[in-house]
Tab-separated table of C-alpha atoms and ligand atoms in Angstrom:
chain	number	residue	atom	x	y	z
A	29	MET	CA	9.169	55.784	-3.998
A	30	ASN	CA	5.347	55.215	-5.433
A	31	GLU	CA	6.781	55.823	-9.373
A	32	ILE	CA	9.349	52.920	-8.843
A	33	ILE	CA	6.642	50.729	-7.141
A	34	LYS	CA	4.399	51.526	-9.696
A	35	ALA	CA	7.276	50.998	-12.644
A	36	THR	CA	8.048	47.412	-11.019
A	37	GLU	CA	3.868	46.431	-10.776
A	38	THR	CA	4.207	47.302	-14.986
A	39	PHE	CA	7.505	45.174	-15.289
A	40	ILE	CA	5.705	42.280	-13.436
A	41	LYS	CA	2.475	42.279	-14.886
A	42	THR	CA	4.115	42.198	-18.425
A	43	ARG	CA	6.506	39.366	-17.624
A	44	PHE	CA	3.510	37.070	-15.644
A	45	ALA	CA	0.305	37.858	-17.362
A	46	HIS	CA	0.220	34.437	-18.962
A	47	ASP	CA	1.402	32.167	-16.557
A	48	SER	CA	-0.706	29.538	-15.753
A	49	SER	CA	1.306	27.342	-13.184
A	50	GLY	CA	-0.260	29.497	-10.052
A	51	HIS	CA	2.730	32.160	-10.327
A	52	ASP	CA	0.555	34.570	-12.520
A	53	TRP	CA	0.265	38.353	-11.920
A	54	TYR	CA	-2.013	38.147	-8.830
A	55	HIS	CA	0.029	35.854	-7.043
A	56	MET	CA	2.854	38.426	-7.361
A	57	GLU	CA	0.192	40.968	-6.278
A	58	ARG	CA	-1.697	38.787	-2.998
A	59	VAL	CA	1.674	38.550	-1.682
A	60	ARG	CA	2.783	42.211	-1.821
A	61	LYS	CA	-1.442	42.423	0.236
A	62	ASN	CA	0.269	39.685	2.778
A	63	ALA	CA	3.543	41.446	2.613
A	64	ARG	CA	1.953	44.994	3.560
A	65	LYS	CA	-0.539	43.520	6.223
A	66	LEU	CA	2.309	41.437	7.614
A	67	TYR	CA	4.596	44.708	7.432
A	68	GLU	CA	1.598	46.769	9.388
A	69	LEU	CA	1.147	43.635	12.137
A	70	GLU	CA	5.007	43.709	12.862
A	71	GLN	CA	5.942	47.152	12.710
A	72	GLN	CA	9.101	46.663	11.735
A	73	GLY	CA	10.966	46.627	8.975
A	74	ASP	CA	11.707	49.025	5.235
A	75	LEU	CA	7.997	49.363	3.666
A	76	PHE	CA	9.331	49.727	-0.029
A	77	ILE	CA	11.984	46.909	0.502
A	78	ILE	CA	9.173	44.776	1.147
A	79	GLU	CA	7.447	45.880	-1.581
A	80	MET	CA	9.699	46.410	-4.014
A	81	ALA	CA	10.848	42.397	-3.332
A	82	ALA	CA	7.713	40.707	-2.807
A	83	LEU	CA	6.856	41.927	-6.394
A	84	LEU	CA	9.807	40.513	-7.562
A	85	HIS	CA	10.480	37.484	-5.702
A	86	ASP	CA	9.191	35.059	-8.222
A	87	TYR	CA	11.249	36.730	-11.244
A	88	ILE	CA	14.340	34.568	-11.531
A	89	ASP	CA	12.767	31.631	-9.633
A	90	GLU	CA	14.135	28.438	-11.138
A	91	LYS	CA	11.144	26.143	-11.714
A	92	LEU	CA	9.553	28.860	-13.600
A	93	HIS	CA	12.491	29.129	-16.215
A	94	ASP	CA	14.453	27.744	-18.393
A	95	SER	CA	17.365	30.087	-18.222
A	96	PRO	CA	17.103	31.764	-14.300
A	97	ASP	CA	20.357	33.266	-14.738
A	98	GLU	CA	19.534	35.252	-17.995
A	99	ALA	CA	16.661	36.444	-15.871
A	100	ARG	CA	18.754	37.117	-13.324
A	101	GLU	CA	20.144	39.481	-15.545
A	102	GLU	CA	17.551	40.993	-16.949
A	103	LEU	CA	16.240	42.156	-13.048
A	104	ILE	CA	19.428	43.383	-12.809
A	105	ASP	CA	19.177	45.263	-15.613
A	106	PHE	CA	15.760	46.912	-15.193
A	107	LEU	CA	16.585	47.657	-11.244
A	108	HIS	CA	19.041	49.757	-12.774
A	109	THR	CA	16.807	51.836	-14.642
A	110	LEU	CA	14.874	53.144	-11.839
A	111	SER	CA	16.719	55.734	-8.795
A	112	ILE	CA	17.691	53.275	-6.113
A	113	SER	CA	20.613	53.147	-4.244
A	114	ASP	CA	22.807	50.383	-4.686
A	115	THR	CA	22.139	49.021	-0.764
A	116	ASP	CA	18.200	48.283	-1.377
A	117	LEU	CA	19.123	46.826	-5.059
A	118	GLN	CA	21.677	44.510	-3.624
A	119	HIS	CA	18.610	43.875	0.012
A	120	ILE	CA	15.955	43.505	-2.474
A	121	LEU	CA	18.140	40.905	-4.835
A	122	GLU	CA	18.971	39.058	-1.643
A	123	ILE	CA	15.800	37.930	-0.901
A	124	ILE	CA	14.935	36.939	-3.874
A	125	ASP	CA	17.602	34.633	-3.632
A	126	SER	CA	17.091	33.378	-0.447
A	127	ILE	CA	12.843	32.933	-0.678
A	128	SER	CA	12.888	29.675	-2.293
A	129	TYR	CA	11.696	26.732	-0.518
A	130	LYS	CA	13.649	24.318	-2.260
A	131	GLY	CA	12.195	20.978	-0.887
A	132	GLY	CA	13.254	22.093	2.504
A	133	ASN	CA	16.624	23.364	1.361
A	134	GLU	CA	15.689	26.422	2.641
A	135	ALA	CA	17.863	29.993	2.800
A	136	LYS	CA	18.546	30.819	6.341
A	137	LEU	CA	17.275	34.491	6.557
A	138	LYS	CA	18.486	37.747	7.640
A	139	THR	CA	16.531	40.327	7.447
A	140	ILE	CA	12.992	41.030	9.007
A	141	GLU	CA	12.303	42.467	5.262
A	142	ALA	CA	13.237	38.733	4.155
A	143	LYS	CA	11.330	37.471	6.981
A	144	ILE	CA	8.400	39.088	5.985
A	145	VAL	CA	8.439	38.496	2.037
A	146	ARG	CA	8.986	34.904	2.263
A	147	ASP	CA	6.378	34.243	5.022
A	148	ALA	CA	4.110	36.003	2.446
A	149	ASP	CA	4.743	33.689	-0.338
A	150	ARG	CA	3.986	30.697	2.026
A	151	LEU	CA	0.661	32.351	2.817
A	152	ASP	CA	-0.267	32.066	-0.339
A	153	ALA	CA	1.317	28.227	-1.110
A	154	ILE	CA	-1.561	27.384	1.850
A	155	GLY	CA	-5.413	27.109	2.649
A	156	ALA	CA	-7.445	27.432	-0.232
A	157	ILE	CA	-5.608	29.748	-2.756
A	158	GLY	CA	-2.706	27.509	-1.950
A	159	ILE	CA	-4.756	24.424	-2.701
A	160	ALA	CA	-5.482	25.553	-6.363
A	161	ARG	CA	-2.720	27.071	-7.211
A	162	THR	CA	-1.105	23.095	-6.185
A	163	PHE	CA	-3.271	21.874	-9.078
A	164	ALA	CA	-3.117	23.815	-11.279
A	165	PHE	CA	0.988	23.934	-11.217
A	166	GLY	CA	0.447	19.950	-11.242
A	167	GLY	CA	-1.741	20.533	-14.478
A	168	LYS	CA	0.407	22.391	-15.975
A	169	LYS	CA	3.643	19.991	-14.773
A	170	GLY	CA	1.886	17.105	-16.273
A	171	GLN	CA	1.430	15.283	-13.184
A	172	LEU	CA	-1.580	12.985	-11.451
A	173	MET	CA	-3.840	14.561	-8.900
A	174	TYR	CA	-3.034	11.839	-6.838
A	175	ASP	CA	-0.982	8.860	-7.574
A	176	PRO	CA	-1.435	6.293	-4.284
A	177	THR	CA	1.602	4.103	-6.326
A	178	ILE	CA	4.258	6.712	-4.866
A	179	ASP	CA	5.795	7.419	-1.507
A	180	ILE	CA	5.854	10.727	-0.155
A	181	ARG	CA	9.487	11.899	0.537
A	182	GLU	CA	10.836	13.104	3.317
A	183	ASN	CA	14.177	14.752	2.470
A	184	MET	CA	15.256	15.106	-0.518
A	185	THR	CA	18.057	17.173	-2.607
A	186	ILE	CA	16.336	20.408	-4.421
A	187	GLU	CA	17.093	18.179	-8.278
A	188	GLU	CA	14.854	15.457	-6.098
A	189	TYR	CA	11.716	18.047	-5.317
A	190	ARG	CA	12.040	19.264	-8.536
A	191	ASN	CA	12.504	16.553	-10.954
A	192	GLU	CA	11.414	12.932	-9.605
A	193	LYS	CA	7.974	11.566	-10.021
A	194	SER	CA	5.452	13.065	-7.424
A	195	SER	CA	1.583	14.516	-7.423
A	196	SER	CA	-0.318	17.504	-6.348
A	197	VAL	CA	-2.135	15.739	-3.224
A	198	HIS	CA	1.949	14.273	-2.339
A	199	HIS	CA	3.194	18.102	-2.606
A	200	PHE	CA	1.136	18.503	0.600
A	201	TYR	CA	2.871	16.174	2.400
A	202	GLU	CA	5.979	17.254	1.055
A	203	LYS	CA	6.041	21.121	1.476
A	204	LEU	CA	2.455	22.430	2.836
A	205	LEU	CA	1.239	20.985	5.815
A	206	LYS	CA	5.399	21.544	6.477
A	207	LEU	CA	4.921	25.949	5.972
A	208	LYS	CA	2.588	26.429	9.008
A	209	ASP	CA	5.899	25.399	11.380
A	210	LEU	CA	8.555	27.110	9.066
A	211	MET	CA	6.872	30.638	9.178
A	212	GLN	CA	9.608	33.508	10.621
A	213	THR	CA	7.305	36.246	11.930
A	214	GLU	CA	4.705	35.701	14.860
A	215	ASN	CA	1.890	36.904	13.119
A	216	GLY	CA	2.596	34.868	9.940
A	217	LYS	CA	2.436	32.110	12.514
A	218	LYS	CA	-1.166	33.173	13.417
A	219	LEU	CA	-2.560	33.713	9.890
A	220	ALA	CA	-0.864	30.495	8.657
A	221	SER	CA	-3.097	28.469	11.090
A	222	GLU	CA	-6.120	28.736	9.698
A	223	ARG	CA	-5.198	27.841	6.166
A	224	HIS	CA	-3.214	25.111	7.587
A	225	GLU	CA	-6.783	23.587	9.005
A	226	PHE	CA	-8.607	24.666	5.383
A	227	MET	CA	-5.848	22.192	4.372
A	228	VAL	CA	-6.131	19.318	6.672
A	229	GLN	CA	-9.934	19.509	6.348
A	230	PHE	CA	-9.968	19.804	2.796
A	231	LEU	CA	-7.370	16.783	2.600
A	232	ASN	CA	-9.683	14.099	5.037
A	233	GLN	CA	-12.645	14.774	2.731
A	234	PHE	CA	-10.392	14.108	-0.725
A	235	PHE	CA	-9.742	10.725	1.004
A	236	LYS	CA	-13.023	10.367	1.642
A	237	GLU	CA	-14.324	10.389	-1.505
A	238	TRP	CA	-11.481	8.241	-3.085
A	239	ASN	CA	-12.384	5.878	-1.276
A	240	GLY	CA	-15.337	5.791	-1.634
A	241	GLU	CA	-16.262	6.602	2.077
A	242	ILE	CA	-19.519	9.169	1.151
B	319	ADP	P1	8.988	28.204	-4.102
B	319	ADP	O1	8.020	29.178	-4.882
B	319	ADP	O2	9.296	28.721	-2.034
B	319	ADP	O3	10.313	27.944	-4.290
B	319	ADP	P2	7.823	25.652	-4.998
B	319	ADP	O4	8.890	25.722	-5.846
B	319	ADP	O5	7.666	24.838	-3.717
B	319	ADP	O6	8.047	27.097	-4.006
B	319	ADP	O7	6.780	26.220	-5.248
B	319	ADP	C1	5.816	27.089	-5.566
B	319	ADP	C2	4.537	26.813	-5.602
B	319	ADP	O8	4.156	25.823	-6.933
B	319	ADP	C3	3.403	25.357	-4.895
B	319	ADP	O9	3.029	26.072	-3.397
B	319	ADP	C4	2.465	24.638	-5.270
B	319	ADP	O10	1.323	25.748	-5.120
B	319	ADP	C5	3.101	25.026	-6.521
B	319	ADP	N1	4.122	22.951	-6.656
B	319	ADP	C6	5.196	23.418	-7.142
B	319	ADP	N2	5.808	22.356	-6.973
B	319	ADP	C7	4.906	21.618	-6.618
B	319	ADP	C8	4.419	19.875	-7.087
B	319	ADP	N3	5.477	18.815	-7.313
B	319	ADP	N4	3.456	19.637	-7.174
B	319	ADP	C9	2.405	20.784	-7.622
B	319	ADP	N5	2.192	21.547	-7.176
B	319	ADP	C10	3.640	22.197	-6.856
B	320	NI	NI1	5.865	33.027	-5.120
């Protein structure tokens, strides 16, 4: 099992070494660490599946690829080079396919492994790291840090979420502040609450400074 995880680490490190959108190798490593922690706290699930899905979870992400279908083929080819059972391979792929937020149009999760990996990814989307990643992503995408002329969207399709004009501060209201109530595991909920409070404080300070109140 260790050999398989090591080979997967190398595969992911190579692929995500130069990402500057907040989805670099260290994001995958943090998600894996968060996932291990949740596995220990929840005392449920198959750790091998959890770690593999955590490391690979963004490999075929539509926002990181021009051609997600090609990336999916590449990932399947890679998984076939490892000695894992077909059941495990399918389970890992199913988790990867179901993890994304998609502007609130997210998939229902069937297994505890999927819940742990999604919670682990979402812990890395909030708190101090979440704030840093959001401004990195926004800069890379070419959007303003904050644009007060744009409305905050409540419900949106995946296309609107990805393509309509927005700003990084908008992303807090359109996704990040909602995540604590969407956590799937009890321990995920607990860990999310401290990070959530930190974002609330950050936004209060941001708007005070924006409005010249301090
Ligand atoms: P998922 O990986 O669940 O599909 P998203 O695609 O919503 O989630 O985004 C992953 C991370 O990328 C977010 O948590 C955020 O840091 C950043 N991000 C995504 N969309 C935006 C955006 N419009 N503005 C700023 N940051 C964004
Ligand atoms: Ni991710």
